[in-house]
Coordinates of C-alpha atoms and ligand atoms in Angstrom, one line a residue:
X18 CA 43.5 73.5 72.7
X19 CA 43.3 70.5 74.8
X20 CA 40.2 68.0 74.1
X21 CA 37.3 69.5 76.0
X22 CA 38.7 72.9 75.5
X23 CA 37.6 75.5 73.2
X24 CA 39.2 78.7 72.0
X25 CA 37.8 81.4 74.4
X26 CA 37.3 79.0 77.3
X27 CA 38.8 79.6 80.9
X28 CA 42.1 77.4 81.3
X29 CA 42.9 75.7 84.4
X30 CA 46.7 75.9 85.1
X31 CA 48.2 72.8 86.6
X32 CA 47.4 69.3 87.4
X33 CA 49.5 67.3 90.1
X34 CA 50.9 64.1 91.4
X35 CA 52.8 62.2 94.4
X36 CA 53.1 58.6 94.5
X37 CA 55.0 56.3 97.2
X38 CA 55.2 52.4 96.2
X39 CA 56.5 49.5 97.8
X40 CA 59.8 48.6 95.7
X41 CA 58.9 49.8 92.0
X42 CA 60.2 53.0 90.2
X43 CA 57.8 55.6 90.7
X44 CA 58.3 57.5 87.5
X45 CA 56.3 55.5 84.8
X46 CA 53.5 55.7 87.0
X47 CA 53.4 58.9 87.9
X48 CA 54.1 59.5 83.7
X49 CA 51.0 57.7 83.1
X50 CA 49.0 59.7 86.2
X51 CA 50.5 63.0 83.7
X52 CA 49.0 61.4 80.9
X53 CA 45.5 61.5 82.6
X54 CA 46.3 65.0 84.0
X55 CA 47.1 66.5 80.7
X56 CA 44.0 68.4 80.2
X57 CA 44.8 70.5 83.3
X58 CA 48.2 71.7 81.4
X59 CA 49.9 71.4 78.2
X60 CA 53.0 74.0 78.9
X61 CA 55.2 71.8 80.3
X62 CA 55.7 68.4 82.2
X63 CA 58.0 67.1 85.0
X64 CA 58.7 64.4 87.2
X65 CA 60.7 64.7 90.5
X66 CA 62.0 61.3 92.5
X67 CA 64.0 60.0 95.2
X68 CA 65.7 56.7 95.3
X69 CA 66.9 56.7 99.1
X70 CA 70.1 58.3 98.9
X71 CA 69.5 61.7 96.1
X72 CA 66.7 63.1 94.0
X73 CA 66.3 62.8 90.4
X74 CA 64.4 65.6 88.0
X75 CA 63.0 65.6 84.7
X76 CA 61.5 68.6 83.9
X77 CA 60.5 69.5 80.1
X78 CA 58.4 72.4 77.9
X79 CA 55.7 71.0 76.1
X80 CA 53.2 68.0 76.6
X81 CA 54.2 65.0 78.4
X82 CA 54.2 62.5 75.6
X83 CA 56.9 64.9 74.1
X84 CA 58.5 65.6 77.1
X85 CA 59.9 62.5 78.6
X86 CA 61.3 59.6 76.1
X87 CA 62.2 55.8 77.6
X88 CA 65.6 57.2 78.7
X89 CA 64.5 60.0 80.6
X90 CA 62.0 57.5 82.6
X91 CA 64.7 54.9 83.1
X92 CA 66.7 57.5 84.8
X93 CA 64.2 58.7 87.1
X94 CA 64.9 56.5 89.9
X95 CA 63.2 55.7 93.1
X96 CA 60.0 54.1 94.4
X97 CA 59.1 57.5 95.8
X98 CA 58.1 60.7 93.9
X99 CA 56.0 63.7 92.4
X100 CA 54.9 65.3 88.9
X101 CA 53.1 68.4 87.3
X102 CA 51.8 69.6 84.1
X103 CA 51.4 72.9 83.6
X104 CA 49.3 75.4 81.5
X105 CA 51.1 78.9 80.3
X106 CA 49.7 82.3 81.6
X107 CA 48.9 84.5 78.9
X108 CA 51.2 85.1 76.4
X109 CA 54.1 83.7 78.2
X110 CA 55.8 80.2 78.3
X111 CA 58.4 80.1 80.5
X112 CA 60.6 77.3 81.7
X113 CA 61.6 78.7 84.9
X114 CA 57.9 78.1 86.3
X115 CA 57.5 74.8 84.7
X116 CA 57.8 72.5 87.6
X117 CA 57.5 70.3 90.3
X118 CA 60.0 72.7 91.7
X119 CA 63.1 71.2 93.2
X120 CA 65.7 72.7 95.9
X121 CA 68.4 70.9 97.8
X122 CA 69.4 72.7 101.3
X123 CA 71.2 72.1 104.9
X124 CA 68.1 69.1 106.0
X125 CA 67.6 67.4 102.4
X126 CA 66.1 67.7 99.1
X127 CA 62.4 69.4 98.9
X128 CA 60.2 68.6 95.4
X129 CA 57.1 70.5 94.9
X130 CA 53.9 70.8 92.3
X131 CA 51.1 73.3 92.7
X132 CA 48.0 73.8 91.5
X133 CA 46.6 77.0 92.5
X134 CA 47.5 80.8 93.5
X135 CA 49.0 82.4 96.3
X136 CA 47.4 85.8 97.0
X137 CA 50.2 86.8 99.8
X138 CA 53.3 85.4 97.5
X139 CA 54.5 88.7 97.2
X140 CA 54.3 89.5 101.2
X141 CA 56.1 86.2 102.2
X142 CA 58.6 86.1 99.0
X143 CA 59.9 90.1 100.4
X144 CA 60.3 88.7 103.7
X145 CA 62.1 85.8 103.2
X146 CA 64.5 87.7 100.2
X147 CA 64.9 90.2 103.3
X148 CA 65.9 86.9 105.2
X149 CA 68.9 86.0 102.3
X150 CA 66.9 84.0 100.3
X151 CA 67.5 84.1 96.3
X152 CA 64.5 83.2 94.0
X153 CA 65.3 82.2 90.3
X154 CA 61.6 82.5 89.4
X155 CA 58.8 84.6 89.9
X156 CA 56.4 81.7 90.6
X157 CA 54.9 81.6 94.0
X158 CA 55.4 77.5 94.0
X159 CA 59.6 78.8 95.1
X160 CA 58.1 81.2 97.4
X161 CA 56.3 77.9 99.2
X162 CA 59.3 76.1 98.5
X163 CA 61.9 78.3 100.3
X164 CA 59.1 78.6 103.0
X165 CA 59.2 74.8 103.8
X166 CA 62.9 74.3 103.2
X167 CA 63.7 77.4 106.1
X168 CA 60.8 76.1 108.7
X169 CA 62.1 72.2 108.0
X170 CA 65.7 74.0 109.4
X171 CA 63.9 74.4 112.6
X172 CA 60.9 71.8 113.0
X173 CA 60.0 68.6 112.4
X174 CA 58.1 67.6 109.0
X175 CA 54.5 68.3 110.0
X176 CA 55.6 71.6 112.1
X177 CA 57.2 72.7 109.0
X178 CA 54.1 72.4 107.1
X179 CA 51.9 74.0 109.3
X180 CA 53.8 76.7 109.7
X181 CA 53.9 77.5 106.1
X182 CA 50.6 76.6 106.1
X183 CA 50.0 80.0 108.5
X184 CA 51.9 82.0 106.1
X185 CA 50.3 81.3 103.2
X186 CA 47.0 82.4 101.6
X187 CA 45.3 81.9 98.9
X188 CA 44.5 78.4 96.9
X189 CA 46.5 75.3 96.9
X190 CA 46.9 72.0 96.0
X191 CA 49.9 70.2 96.5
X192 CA 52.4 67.1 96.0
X193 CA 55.4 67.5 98.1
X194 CA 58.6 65.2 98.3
X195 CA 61.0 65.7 101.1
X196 CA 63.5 63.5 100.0
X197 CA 61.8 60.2 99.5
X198 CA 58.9 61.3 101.9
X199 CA 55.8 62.0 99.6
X200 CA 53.0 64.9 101.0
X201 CA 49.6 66.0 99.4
X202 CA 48.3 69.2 100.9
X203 CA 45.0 70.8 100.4
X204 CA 44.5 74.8 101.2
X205 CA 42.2 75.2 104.4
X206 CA 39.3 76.0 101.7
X207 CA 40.2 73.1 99.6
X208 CA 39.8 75.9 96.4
X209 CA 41.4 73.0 94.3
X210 CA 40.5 69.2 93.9
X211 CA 43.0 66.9 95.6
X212 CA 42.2 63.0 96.2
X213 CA 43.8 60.0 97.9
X214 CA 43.9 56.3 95.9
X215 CA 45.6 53.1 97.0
X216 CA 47.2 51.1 94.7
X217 CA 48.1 47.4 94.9
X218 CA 51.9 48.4 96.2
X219 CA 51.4 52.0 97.0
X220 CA 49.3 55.2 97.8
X221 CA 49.1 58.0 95.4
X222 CA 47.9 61.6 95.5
X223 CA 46.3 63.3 92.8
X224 CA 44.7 66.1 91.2
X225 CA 41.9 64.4 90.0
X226 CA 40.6 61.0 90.4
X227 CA 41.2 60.0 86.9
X228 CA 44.6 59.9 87.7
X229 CA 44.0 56.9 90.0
X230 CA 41.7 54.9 87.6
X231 CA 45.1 54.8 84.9
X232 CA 47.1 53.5 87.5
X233 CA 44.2 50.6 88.6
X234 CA 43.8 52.2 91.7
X235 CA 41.0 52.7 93.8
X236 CA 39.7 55.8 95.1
X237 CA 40.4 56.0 99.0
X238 CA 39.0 60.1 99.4
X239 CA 39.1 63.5 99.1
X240 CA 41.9 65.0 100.3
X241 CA 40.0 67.2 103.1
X242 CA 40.5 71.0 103.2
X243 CA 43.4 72.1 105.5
X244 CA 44.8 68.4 105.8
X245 CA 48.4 67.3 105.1
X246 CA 47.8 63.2 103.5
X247 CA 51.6 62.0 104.5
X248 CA 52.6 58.7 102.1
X249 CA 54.5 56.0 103.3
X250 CA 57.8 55.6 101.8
X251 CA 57.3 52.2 101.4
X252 CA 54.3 52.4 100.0
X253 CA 52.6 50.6 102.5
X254 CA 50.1 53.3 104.2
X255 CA 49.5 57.1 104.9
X256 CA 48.9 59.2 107.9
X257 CA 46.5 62.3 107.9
X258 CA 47.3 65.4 109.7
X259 CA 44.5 68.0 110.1
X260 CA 46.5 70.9 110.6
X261 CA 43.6 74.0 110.3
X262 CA 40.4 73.1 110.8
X263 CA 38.3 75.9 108.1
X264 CA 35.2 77.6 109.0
X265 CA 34.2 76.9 105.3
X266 CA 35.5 75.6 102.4
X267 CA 35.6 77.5 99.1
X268 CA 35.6 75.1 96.2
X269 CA 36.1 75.9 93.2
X270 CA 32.7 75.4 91.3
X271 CA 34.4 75.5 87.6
X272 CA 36.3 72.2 88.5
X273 CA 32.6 70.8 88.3
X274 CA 31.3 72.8 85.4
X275 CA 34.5 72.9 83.0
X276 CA 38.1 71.9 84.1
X277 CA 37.9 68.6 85.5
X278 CA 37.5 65.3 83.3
X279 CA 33.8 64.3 83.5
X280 CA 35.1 60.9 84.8
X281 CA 36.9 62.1 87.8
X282 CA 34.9 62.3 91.4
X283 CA 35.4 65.8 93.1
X284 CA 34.0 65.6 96.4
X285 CA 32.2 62.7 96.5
X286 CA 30.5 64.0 93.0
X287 CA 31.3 62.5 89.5
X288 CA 31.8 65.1 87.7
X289 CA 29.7 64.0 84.4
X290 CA 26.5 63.2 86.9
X291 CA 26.8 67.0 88.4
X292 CA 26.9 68.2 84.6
X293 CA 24.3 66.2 83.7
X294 CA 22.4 67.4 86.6
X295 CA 23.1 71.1 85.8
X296 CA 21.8 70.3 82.2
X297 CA 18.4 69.3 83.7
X298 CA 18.1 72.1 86.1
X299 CA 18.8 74.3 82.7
X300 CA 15.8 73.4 81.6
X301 CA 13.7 73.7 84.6
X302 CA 15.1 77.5 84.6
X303 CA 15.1 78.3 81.4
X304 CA 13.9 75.5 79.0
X305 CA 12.9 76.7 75.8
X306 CA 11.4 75.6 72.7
X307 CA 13.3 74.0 70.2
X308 CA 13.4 71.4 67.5
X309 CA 16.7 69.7 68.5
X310 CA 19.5 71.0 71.6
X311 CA 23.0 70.6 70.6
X312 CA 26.0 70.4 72.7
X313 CA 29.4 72.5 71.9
X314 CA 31.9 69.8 71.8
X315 CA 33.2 68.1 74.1
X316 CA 32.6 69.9 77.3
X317 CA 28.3 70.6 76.4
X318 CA 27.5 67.4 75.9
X319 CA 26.9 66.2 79.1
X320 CA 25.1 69.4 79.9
X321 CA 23.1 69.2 76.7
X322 CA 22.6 65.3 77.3
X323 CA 20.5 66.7 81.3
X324 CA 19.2 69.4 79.5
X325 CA 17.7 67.3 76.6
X326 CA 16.6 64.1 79.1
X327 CA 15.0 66.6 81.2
X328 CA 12.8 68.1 78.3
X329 CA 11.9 64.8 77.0
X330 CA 10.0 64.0 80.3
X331 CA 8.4 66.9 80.3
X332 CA 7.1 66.0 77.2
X333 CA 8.8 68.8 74.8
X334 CA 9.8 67.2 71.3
X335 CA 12.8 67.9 70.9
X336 CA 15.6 65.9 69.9
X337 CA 19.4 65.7 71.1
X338 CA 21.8 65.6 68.4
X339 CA 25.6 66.1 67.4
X340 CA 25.3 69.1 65.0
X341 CA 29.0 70.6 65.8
X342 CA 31.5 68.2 64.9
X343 CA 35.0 69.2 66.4
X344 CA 38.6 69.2 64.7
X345 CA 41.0 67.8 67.5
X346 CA 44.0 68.7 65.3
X347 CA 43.4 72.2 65.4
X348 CA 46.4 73.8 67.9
X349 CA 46.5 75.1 70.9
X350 CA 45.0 78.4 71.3
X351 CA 48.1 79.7 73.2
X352 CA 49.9 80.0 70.2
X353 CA 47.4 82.1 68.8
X354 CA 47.2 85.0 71.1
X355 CA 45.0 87.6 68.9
X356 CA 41.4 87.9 68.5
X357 CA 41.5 87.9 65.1
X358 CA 43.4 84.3 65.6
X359 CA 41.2 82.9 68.1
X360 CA 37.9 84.0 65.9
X361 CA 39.4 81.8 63.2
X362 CA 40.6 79.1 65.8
X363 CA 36.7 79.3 66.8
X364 CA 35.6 78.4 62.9
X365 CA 38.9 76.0 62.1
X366 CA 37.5 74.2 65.3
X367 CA 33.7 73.8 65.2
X368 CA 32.0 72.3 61.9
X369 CA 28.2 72.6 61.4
X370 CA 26.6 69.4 60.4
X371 CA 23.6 71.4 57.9
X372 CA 21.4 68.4 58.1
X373 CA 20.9 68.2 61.3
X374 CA 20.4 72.5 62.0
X375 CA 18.8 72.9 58.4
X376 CA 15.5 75.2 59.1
X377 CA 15.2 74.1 62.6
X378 CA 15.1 75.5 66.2
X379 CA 18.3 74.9 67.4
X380 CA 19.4 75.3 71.2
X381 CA 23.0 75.3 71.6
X382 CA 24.2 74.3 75.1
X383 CA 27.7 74.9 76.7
X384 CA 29.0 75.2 80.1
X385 CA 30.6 79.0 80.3
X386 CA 31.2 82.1 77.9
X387 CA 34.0 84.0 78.9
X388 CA 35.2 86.9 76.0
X389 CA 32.4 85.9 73.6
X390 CA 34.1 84.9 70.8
X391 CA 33.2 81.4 70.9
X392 CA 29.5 81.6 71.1
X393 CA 29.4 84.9 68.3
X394 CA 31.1 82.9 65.7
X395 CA 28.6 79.4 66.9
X396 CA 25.6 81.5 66.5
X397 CA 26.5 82.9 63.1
X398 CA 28.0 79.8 61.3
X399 CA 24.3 78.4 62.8
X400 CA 22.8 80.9 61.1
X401 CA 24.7 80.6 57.9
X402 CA 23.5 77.0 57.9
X403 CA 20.5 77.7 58.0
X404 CA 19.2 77.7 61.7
X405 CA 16.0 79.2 61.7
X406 CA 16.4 80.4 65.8
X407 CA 19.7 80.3 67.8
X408 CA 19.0 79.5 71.3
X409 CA 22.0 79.3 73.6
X410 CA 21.9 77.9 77.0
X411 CA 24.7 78.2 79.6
X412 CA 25.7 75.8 82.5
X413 CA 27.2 78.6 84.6
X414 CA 26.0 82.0 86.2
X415 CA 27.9 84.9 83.7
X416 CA 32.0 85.1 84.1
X417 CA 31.9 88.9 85.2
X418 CA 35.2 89.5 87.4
X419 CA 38.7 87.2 86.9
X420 CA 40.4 84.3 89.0
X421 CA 43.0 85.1 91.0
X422 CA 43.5 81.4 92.2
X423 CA 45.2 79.7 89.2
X424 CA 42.6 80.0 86.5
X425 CA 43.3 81.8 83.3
X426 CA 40.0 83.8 82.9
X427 CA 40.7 86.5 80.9
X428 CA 40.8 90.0 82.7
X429 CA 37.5 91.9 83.5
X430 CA 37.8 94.1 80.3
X431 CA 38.1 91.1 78.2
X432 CA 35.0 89.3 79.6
X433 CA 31.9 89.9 77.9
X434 CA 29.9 89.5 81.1
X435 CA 31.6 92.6 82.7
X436 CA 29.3 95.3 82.6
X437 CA 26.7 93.9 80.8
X438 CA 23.4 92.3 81.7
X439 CA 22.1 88.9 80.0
X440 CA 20.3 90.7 77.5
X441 CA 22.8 92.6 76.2
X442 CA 25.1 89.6 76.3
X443 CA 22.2 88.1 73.8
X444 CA 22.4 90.8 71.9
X445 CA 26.2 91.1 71.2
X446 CA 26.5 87.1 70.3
X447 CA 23.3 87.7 68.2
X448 CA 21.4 84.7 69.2
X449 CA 17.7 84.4 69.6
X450 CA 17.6 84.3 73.6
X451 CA 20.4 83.6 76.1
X452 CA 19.9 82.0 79.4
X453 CA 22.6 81.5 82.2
X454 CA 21.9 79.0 85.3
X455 CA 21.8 80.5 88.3
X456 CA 24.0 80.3 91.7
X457 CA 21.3 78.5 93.4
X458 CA 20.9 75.5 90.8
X459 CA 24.9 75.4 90.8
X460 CA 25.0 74.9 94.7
X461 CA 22.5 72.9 94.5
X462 CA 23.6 70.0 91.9
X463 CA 26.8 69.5 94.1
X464 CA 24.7 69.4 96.8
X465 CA 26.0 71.8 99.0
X466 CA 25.8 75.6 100.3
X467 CA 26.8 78.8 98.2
X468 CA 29.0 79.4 101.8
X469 CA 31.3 76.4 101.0
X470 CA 31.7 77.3 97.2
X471 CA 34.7 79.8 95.6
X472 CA 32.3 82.2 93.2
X473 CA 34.6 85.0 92.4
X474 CA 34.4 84.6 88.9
X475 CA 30.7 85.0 88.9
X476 CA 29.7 87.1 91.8
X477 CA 33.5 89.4 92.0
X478 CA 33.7 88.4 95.6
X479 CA 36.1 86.3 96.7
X480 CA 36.8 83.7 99.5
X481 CA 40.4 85.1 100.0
X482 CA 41.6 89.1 100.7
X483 CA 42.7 90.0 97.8
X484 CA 44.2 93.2 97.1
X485 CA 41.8 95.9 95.5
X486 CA 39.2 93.5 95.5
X487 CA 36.2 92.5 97.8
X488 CA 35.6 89.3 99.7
X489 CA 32.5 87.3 100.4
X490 CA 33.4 86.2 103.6
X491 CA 35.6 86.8 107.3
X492 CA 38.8 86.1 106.0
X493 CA 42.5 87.8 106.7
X494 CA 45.6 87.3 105.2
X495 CA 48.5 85.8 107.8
X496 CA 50.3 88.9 109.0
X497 CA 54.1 87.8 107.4
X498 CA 56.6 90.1 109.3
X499 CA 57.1 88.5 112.4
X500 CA 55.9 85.2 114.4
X501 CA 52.0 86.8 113.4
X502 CA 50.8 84.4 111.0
X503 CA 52.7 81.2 112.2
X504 CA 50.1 78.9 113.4
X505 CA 50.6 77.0 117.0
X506 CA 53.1 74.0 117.0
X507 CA 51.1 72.1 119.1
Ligands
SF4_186 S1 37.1 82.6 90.8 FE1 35.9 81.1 89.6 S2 37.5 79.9 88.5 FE2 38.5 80.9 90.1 S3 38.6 79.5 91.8 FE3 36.8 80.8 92.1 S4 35.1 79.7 91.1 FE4 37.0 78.8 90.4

C-alpha cells in the first residue's frame, strides 16, 4: 500500500494534473506534479501533451517512477499538457482505463484525466452509442470525452463545456487538453479537491496543492465548484468561467480525514491543521483515560498528535508516543485480494514497539475503520504485547454505506459499520472501548456546514441521485434523451 495507507483503508482513485508554460516542455513537470500525486493512485500513470501542431501520449501500468524512463519524457513534447495516476477498482487492473484519456476527431485532439465518478455514465454513454459513437472502455472518463469531442463539433470551447457540464452528474475533477489549450473543471459540488498555482513561466492545475509546492509554485486557489479554470497556452495567465452557479457544494470530507497529503490545502484548510483539529475535538468527545495514545502509522499521527495536545492541557498524564512502527516495503494490498491476505498484510505491516505498550493503557488513534481487519489484528498484537487496556479512537463518524463517487470503500456487506452500532463494533475488534467523532465536530474543524459536505459514506445519503439509493438533498439527474439536460448557451 501506498505511505499513509493501510491494508483495510478506503482508497482514493485518481489524482490529476494540467500545466501550460511559457516555452518549456511540459512533461517533466507534470512527471514530478505525478510524483507528488502518487498517493492518490498507484495503477497506472500517463502524461498527455501538445506541441502546437499534434499531441503526444505516454500512458503506462504501474507507478510513475516505473512508468516513464528519460526517453519517454524526452518524447513528450510541448509546453502544454495533462497527467493522471490512477488507483485499480477491486480486483481488476486494467489498461484500457488507465488514462488521461486521449481522442483525436473532426475539430482537434481532446486529453482528459478524472478524478471522480459519474452517476449518469450509463444514461449519457447509451445515448451517444445510439448517436454512432464507439467506446473502447467502460470508464466513464470516454463517456465525458466523446461528450466534449461531439458538443466541440458544434460550439465554441466554453459552450462545449457547459453543455457536457448539463449532462453529466455525479463527481468530478478534471484536467482537460484541447489540443494545446489546457482546462481544469470542478463538478458544480466541487465532491473532489481541484486547485490553481502559478509558476514562474506558467499556471498549473492540480489535484492537490502538493502538487504545486514540487514544482515551486505558489498556491493561487481553489478551483471553485462548477467553474471551468482555462490556462493560457503560453503560460502567461488563465481565465475563469463560472458556468453553474451550485446551491451547495458537497465536499468530500475523507479528502480531509484520510486521502489527501497532510501538507496539501483543500479549501483554504491545510489538511494536517484540520486533522490535528479533529484529534483535539476527539478528546473533548470522547477523551479517555490512558497512559500513553498512539497513532496508526502514518495517517493517525496527526490525529493522535490533537488528540494527545488536547489532553495534555486538560491536565490528563498521558504521554504521546510511536508504539507502531510501520514496514513501507510491505506491497500493495491490491495484490492481495483475500482476507486471509490482508489479515497478514495488517501484521507484516504494523510492528508493536513492547516497551513502549508494556502494562500500560494504551489509546490507539486512527482516522477511519472500514472492514475491520485493521483495527482487530492492532487490538490483538496490543494485547499480545502486553497492553493492559485497548482504547481505540476514531477521526471519522462509522463507514456504514459505500462511495459511489470514485472512492474504493468496500461494499456495505464488507463494512463492519453496516448494521452494527458502536458497541458492537467494540466488541467485534475486541478493544476496551471504541469511540467515533461525530458529524458535527467533522463540519465543524473545516469550518463549515454539514449542507456543503458529501457524507454518503457515513450517513448512506448522498449529495447526487443515485440509483437505488437515497439522497440528502434537492438534486436531479440531467434528463439525457433530448436537449433536457443541456444547460443555456448564454
Ligand atoms: S461518500 Fe464518503 S468517500 Fe465518497 S465522496 Fe462522499 S464523503 Fe467522500
Amino acid at each position: 500500500m501506498p505511505d499513509g495507507r493501510h491494508a483495510d483503508g478506503p482508497t482514493e482513485k485518481c489524482g490529476v494534473v494540467g500545466v501550460s508554460l511559457e516555452d518549456r516542455d511540459a512533461a517533466r513537470p507534470i512527471y514530478y506534479a505525478l510524483y507528488a500525486l502518487q498517493h492518490r493512485g498507484q495503477e497506472s500513470a500517463g502524461i498527455v501533451t501538445h506541441d502546437g501542431f499534434q499531441q503526444h501520449s505516454h500512458v503506462e501500468m504501474g507507478l510513475v517512477g516505473d512508468a516513464f524512463d528519460a526517453e519517454d519524457i524526452e518524447g513528450l513534447n510541448g509546453s502544454t499538457g495533462i497527467g493522471h495516476v490512477r488507483y485499480p477498482t477491486a480486483g481488476s487492473v486494467d489498461s484500457s482505463c488507465a488514462q488521461p484519456f486521449s481522442v483525436s476527431f473532426k475539430s482537434g485532439s481532446l486529453g482528459l484525466s478524472h478524478n471522480g465518478n459519474l452517476v449518469n455514465a450509463d444514461d449519457v454513454r447509451a445515448e451517444l452509442a445510439a448517436k454512432g459513437h464507439a467506446f473502447t472502455s467502460d470508464g466513464d472518463t470516454e463517456v465525458i470525452a466523446h461528450d466534449l469531442a461531439r458538443n466541440l463539433l458544434e460550439s465554441d470551447l466554453i459552450r462545449a463545456v457547459k453543455r457536457t457540464m448539463g449532462r453529466i452528474h455525479g463527481s468530478y475533477s478534471l484536467a482537460i487538453a484541447h489540443d494545446d489549450t489546457v482546462l481544469g473543471v470542478r463538478d458544480p459540488q466541487g465532491n473532489r479537491p481541484l486547485c490553481l498555482g502559478k509558476l514562474d513561466d506558467g499556471y498549473v492545475i492540480a489535484s492537490e496543492s502538493a502538487a504545486i509546492d514540487v514544482l515551486d509554485g505558489e498556491l493561487v486557489r481553489d478551483v471553485r465548484p462548477g467553474e471551468l479554470v482555462v490556462l493560457g497556452d503560453d503560460g502567461s495567465g488563465f481565465e475563469s468561467y463560472q458556468l453553474v452557479e451550485p446551491d451547495a457544494t458537497a465536499h468530500c470530507f475523507f479528502e480531509h480525514v484520510y486521502f489527501a497529503r497532510p501538507d496539501s490545502r483543500i479549501d483554504d484548510n491545510l489538511v494536517y491543521d484540520v486533522r490535528r483539529e479533529l484529534g483535539r475535538q476527539l478528546w473533548a468527545e470522547s477523551g479517555v483515560d490512558s497512559d500513553v495514545v498512539l497513532p496508526v502509522p502514518d495517517s493517525g499521527r496527526a490525529f493522535a498528535s490533537g488528540y494527545a495536545e488536547a489532553a495534555q492541557a486538560d491536565g490528563a498524564d498521558v504521554e504521546f508516543a510511536e508504539g507502531l512502527m510501520k514496514n513501507r516495503y510491505v506491497g500493495r494490498t491490491f495484490i492481495m485480494p483475500t482476507q486471509d491476505a490482508r489479515e497478514r498484510a495488517v501484521r507484516l505491516k504494523l510492528n508493536p514497539i513492547t516497551d513502549v505498550i508494556e502494562g500500560k493503557k494504551v489509546t490507539v488513534i486512527d482516522d477511519s475503520i472500514v472492514r475491520g481487519t485493521t483495527s482487530t489484528q492492532l487490538v490483538e498484537l496490543l494485547r499480545e504485547v502486553g497492553a493492559e487496556e485497548v482504547h481505540m479512537r476514531i477521526g471519522a463518524p462509522p463507514i456504514v454505506a459505500p462511495c459511489y463517487m470514485g472512492i474504493d470503500m468496500a461494499s456495505r456487506d464488507e463494512l463492519i459499520a453496516a448494521g452494527r452500532d458502536v458497541e458492537e463494533i467494540c466488541e467485534a475488534i475486541d478493544a476496551d472501548s471504541l469511540s467515533y467523532l461525530s458529524i458535527a465536530a467533522i463540519a465543524e474543524s473545516l469550518e463549515t456546514s454539514r449542507a456543503d459536505l458529501c457524507l454518503g459514506c457515513v450517513t448512506g445519503e448522498y449529495p447526487y441521485d443515485i440509483e437505488g439509493e437515497t439522497t440528502d438533498r434537492d438534486v436531479a439527474r440531467p434528463e439525457i434523451d433530448g436537449a433536457a439536460g443541456v444547460v443555456g448557451d448564454d
